[in-house]
Short mmCIF file of C-alpha atoms in Angstrom, two decimals:
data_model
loop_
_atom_site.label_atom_id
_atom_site.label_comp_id
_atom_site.label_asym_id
_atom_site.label_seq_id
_atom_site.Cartn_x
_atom_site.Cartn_y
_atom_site.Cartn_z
CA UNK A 632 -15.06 10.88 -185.57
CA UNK A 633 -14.09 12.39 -182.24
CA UNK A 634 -11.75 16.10 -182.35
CA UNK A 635 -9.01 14.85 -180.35
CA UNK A 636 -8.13 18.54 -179.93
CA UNK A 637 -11.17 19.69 -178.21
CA UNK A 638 -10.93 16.41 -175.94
CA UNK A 639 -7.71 17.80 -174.63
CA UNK A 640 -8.58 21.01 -174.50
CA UNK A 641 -11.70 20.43 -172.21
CA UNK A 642 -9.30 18.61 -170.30
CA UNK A 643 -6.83 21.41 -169.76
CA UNK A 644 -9.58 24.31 -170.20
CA UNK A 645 -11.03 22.51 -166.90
CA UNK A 646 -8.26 22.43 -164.87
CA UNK A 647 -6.98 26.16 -165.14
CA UNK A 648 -10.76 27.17 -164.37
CA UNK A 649 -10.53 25.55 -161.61
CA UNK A 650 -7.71 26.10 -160.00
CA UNK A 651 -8.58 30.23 -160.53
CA UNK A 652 -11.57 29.84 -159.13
CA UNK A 653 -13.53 31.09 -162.24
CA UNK A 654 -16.87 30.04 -160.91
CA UNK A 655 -18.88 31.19 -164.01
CA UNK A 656 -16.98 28.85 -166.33
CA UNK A 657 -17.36 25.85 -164.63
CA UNK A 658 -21.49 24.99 -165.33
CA UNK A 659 -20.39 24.42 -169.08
CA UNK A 660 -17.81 21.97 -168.95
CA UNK A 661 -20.21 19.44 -167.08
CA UNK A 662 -23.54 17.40 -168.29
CA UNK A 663 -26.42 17.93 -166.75
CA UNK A 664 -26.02 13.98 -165.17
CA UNK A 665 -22.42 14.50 -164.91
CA UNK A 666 -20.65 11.80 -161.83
CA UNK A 667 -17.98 13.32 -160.16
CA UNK A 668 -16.01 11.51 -157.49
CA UNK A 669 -12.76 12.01 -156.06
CA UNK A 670 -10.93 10.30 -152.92
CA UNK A 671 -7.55 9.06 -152.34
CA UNK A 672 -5.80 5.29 -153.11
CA UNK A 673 -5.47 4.60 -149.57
CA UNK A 674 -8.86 6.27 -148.60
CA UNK A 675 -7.43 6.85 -144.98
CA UNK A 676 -5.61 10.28 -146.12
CA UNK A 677 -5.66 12.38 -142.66
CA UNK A 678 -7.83 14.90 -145.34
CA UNK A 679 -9.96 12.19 -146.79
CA UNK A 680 -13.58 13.71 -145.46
CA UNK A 681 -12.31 17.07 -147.69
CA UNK A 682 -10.85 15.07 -150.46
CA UNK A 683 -13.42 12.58 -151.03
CA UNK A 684 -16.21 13.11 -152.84
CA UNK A 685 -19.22 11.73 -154.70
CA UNK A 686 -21.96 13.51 -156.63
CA UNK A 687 -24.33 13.67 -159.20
CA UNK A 688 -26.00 15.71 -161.35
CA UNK A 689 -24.41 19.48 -162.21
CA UNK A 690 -25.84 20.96 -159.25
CA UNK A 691 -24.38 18.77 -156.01
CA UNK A 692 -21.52 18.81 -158.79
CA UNK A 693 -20.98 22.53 -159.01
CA UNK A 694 -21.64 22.63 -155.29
CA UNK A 695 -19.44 20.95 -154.04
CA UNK A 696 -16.67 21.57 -156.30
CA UNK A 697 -16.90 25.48 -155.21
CA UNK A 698 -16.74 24.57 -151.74
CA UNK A 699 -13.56 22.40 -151.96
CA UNK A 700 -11.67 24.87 -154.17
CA UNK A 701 -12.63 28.06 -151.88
CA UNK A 702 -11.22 25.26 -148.93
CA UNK A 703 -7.84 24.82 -151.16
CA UNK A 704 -4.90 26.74 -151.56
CA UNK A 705 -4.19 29.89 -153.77
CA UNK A 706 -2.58 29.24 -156.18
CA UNK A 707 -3.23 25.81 -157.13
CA UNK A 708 -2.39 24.14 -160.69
CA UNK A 709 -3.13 20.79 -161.69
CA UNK A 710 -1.09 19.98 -164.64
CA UNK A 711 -2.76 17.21 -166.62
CA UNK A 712 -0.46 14.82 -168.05
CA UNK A 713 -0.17 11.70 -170.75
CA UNK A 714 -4.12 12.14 -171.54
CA UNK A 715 -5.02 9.66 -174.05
CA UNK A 716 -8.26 8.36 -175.39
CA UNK A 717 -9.33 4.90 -173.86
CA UNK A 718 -12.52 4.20 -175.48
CA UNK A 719 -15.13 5.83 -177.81
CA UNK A 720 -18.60 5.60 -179.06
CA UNK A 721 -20.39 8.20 -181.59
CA UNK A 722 -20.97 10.29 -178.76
CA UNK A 723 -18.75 9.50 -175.85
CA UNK A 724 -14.96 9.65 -175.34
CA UNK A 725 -13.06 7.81 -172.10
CA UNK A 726 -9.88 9.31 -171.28
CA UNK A 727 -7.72 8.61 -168.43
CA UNK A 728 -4.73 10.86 -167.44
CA UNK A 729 -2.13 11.58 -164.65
CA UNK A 730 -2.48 15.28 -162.50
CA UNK A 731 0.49 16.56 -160.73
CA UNK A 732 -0.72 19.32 -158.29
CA UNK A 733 1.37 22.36 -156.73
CA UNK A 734 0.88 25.25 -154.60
CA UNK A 735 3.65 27.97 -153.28
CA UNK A 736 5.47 27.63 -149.68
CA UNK A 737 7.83 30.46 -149.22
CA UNK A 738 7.62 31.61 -152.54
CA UNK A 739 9.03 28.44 -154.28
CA UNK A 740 6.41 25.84 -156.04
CA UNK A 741 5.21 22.71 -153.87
CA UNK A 742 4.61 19.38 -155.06
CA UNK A 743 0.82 18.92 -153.23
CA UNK A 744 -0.43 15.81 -155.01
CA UNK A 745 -0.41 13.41 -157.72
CA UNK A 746 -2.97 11.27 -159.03
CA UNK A 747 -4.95 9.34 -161.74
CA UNK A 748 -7.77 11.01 -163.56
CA UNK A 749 -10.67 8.43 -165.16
CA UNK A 750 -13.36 10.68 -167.53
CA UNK A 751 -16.18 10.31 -170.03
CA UNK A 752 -16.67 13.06 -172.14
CA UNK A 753 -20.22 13.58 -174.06
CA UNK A 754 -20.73 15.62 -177.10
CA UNK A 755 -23.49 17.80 -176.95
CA UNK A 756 -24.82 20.44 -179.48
CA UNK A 757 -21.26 19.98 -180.60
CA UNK A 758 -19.75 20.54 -177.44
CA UNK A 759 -17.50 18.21 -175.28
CA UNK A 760 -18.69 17.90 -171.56
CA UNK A 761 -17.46 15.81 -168.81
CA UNK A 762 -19.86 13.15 -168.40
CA UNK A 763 -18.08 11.41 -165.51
CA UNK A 764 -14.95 12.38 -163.87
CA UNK A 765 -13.19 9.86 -161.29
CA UNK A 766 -10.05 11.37 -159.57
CA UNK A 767 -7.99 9.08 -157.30
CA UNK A 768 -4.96 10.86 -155.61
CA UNK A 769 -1.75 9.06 -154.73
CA UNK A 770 -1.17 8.93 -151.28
CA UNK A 771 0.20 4.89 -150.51
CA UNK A 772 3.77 4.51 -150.01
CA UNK A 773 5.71 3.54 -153.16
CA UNK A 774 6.55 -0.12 -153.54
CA UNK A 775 7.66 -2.06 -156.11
CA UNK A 776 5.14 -2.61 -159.33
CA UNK A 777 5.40 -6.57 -158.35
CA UNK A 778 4.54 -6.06 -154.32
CA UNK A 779 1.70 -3.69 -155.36
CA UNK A 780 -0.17 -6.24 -157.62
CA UNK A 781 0.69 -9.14 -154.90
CA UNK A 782 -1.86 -7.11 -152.86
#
């Protein structure tokens, strides 16, 4: 049986760490295979060489990652949203969840991004890790549910 509790809270733990930049964190909350990728819906965002992104292994991972956050605003917070459990095995949990990102312009908070978040979390020595992590950003133009699945 999976602790739905520390699913979430890997979830959330990860986000907060990341958007403070707490470099020294971040080595634990990944496998040492982890898959990270990240790009946007349309992939033709005028930012899509620093949004996308496709690694393996906690290294490239942890590399990467540092560079694009030290490239990012300050302050940045990703709120993660509706996470729920998708799938599970005795040692893995799927979860998929929505981010909504903001920063500050002129002292007010600023919607930055939205997006879909895709993970597998692995328990190891008793510890949830992120496996694989598959971020897709929202950047199309809205159109009705029924156009978009015409496509």
């Amino acid at each position: 049986m999976h602790d739905r509790l520390a699913v979430h809270e890997l979830l959330q733990r990860w986000w907060f760490i990341y958007d403070e930049g707490d470099f020294d964190a971040w080595e634990d909350a990944f496998t040492e295979d982890v898959w990270f990728t990240t790009r946007t819906d349309t992939g033709n965002h005028p930012h899509e060489e620093f949004i996308a992104s496709d690694n393996r292994g906690r290294a490239d991972v942890l590399t990467w990652q540092r560079e694009h956050r030290l490239g990012s605003p300050y302050p940045l917070r990703h709120n993660g949203t509706n996470i729920h459990i998708t799938a599970q095995t005795d040692d893995e949990v799927s979860v998929s969840s929505y981010i909504f990102v903001t920063t500050t312009q002129d002292g007010l908070p600023s919607n930055l991004a939205s997006g879909i978040v895709r993970a597998v979390l692995r328990r190891e020595e008793g510890v949830y890790r992120f496996g694989e992590v598959h971020v897709v950003l929202d950047t199309m133009k809205a159109v009705t549910l029924a156009e978009h699945r015409a496509v």
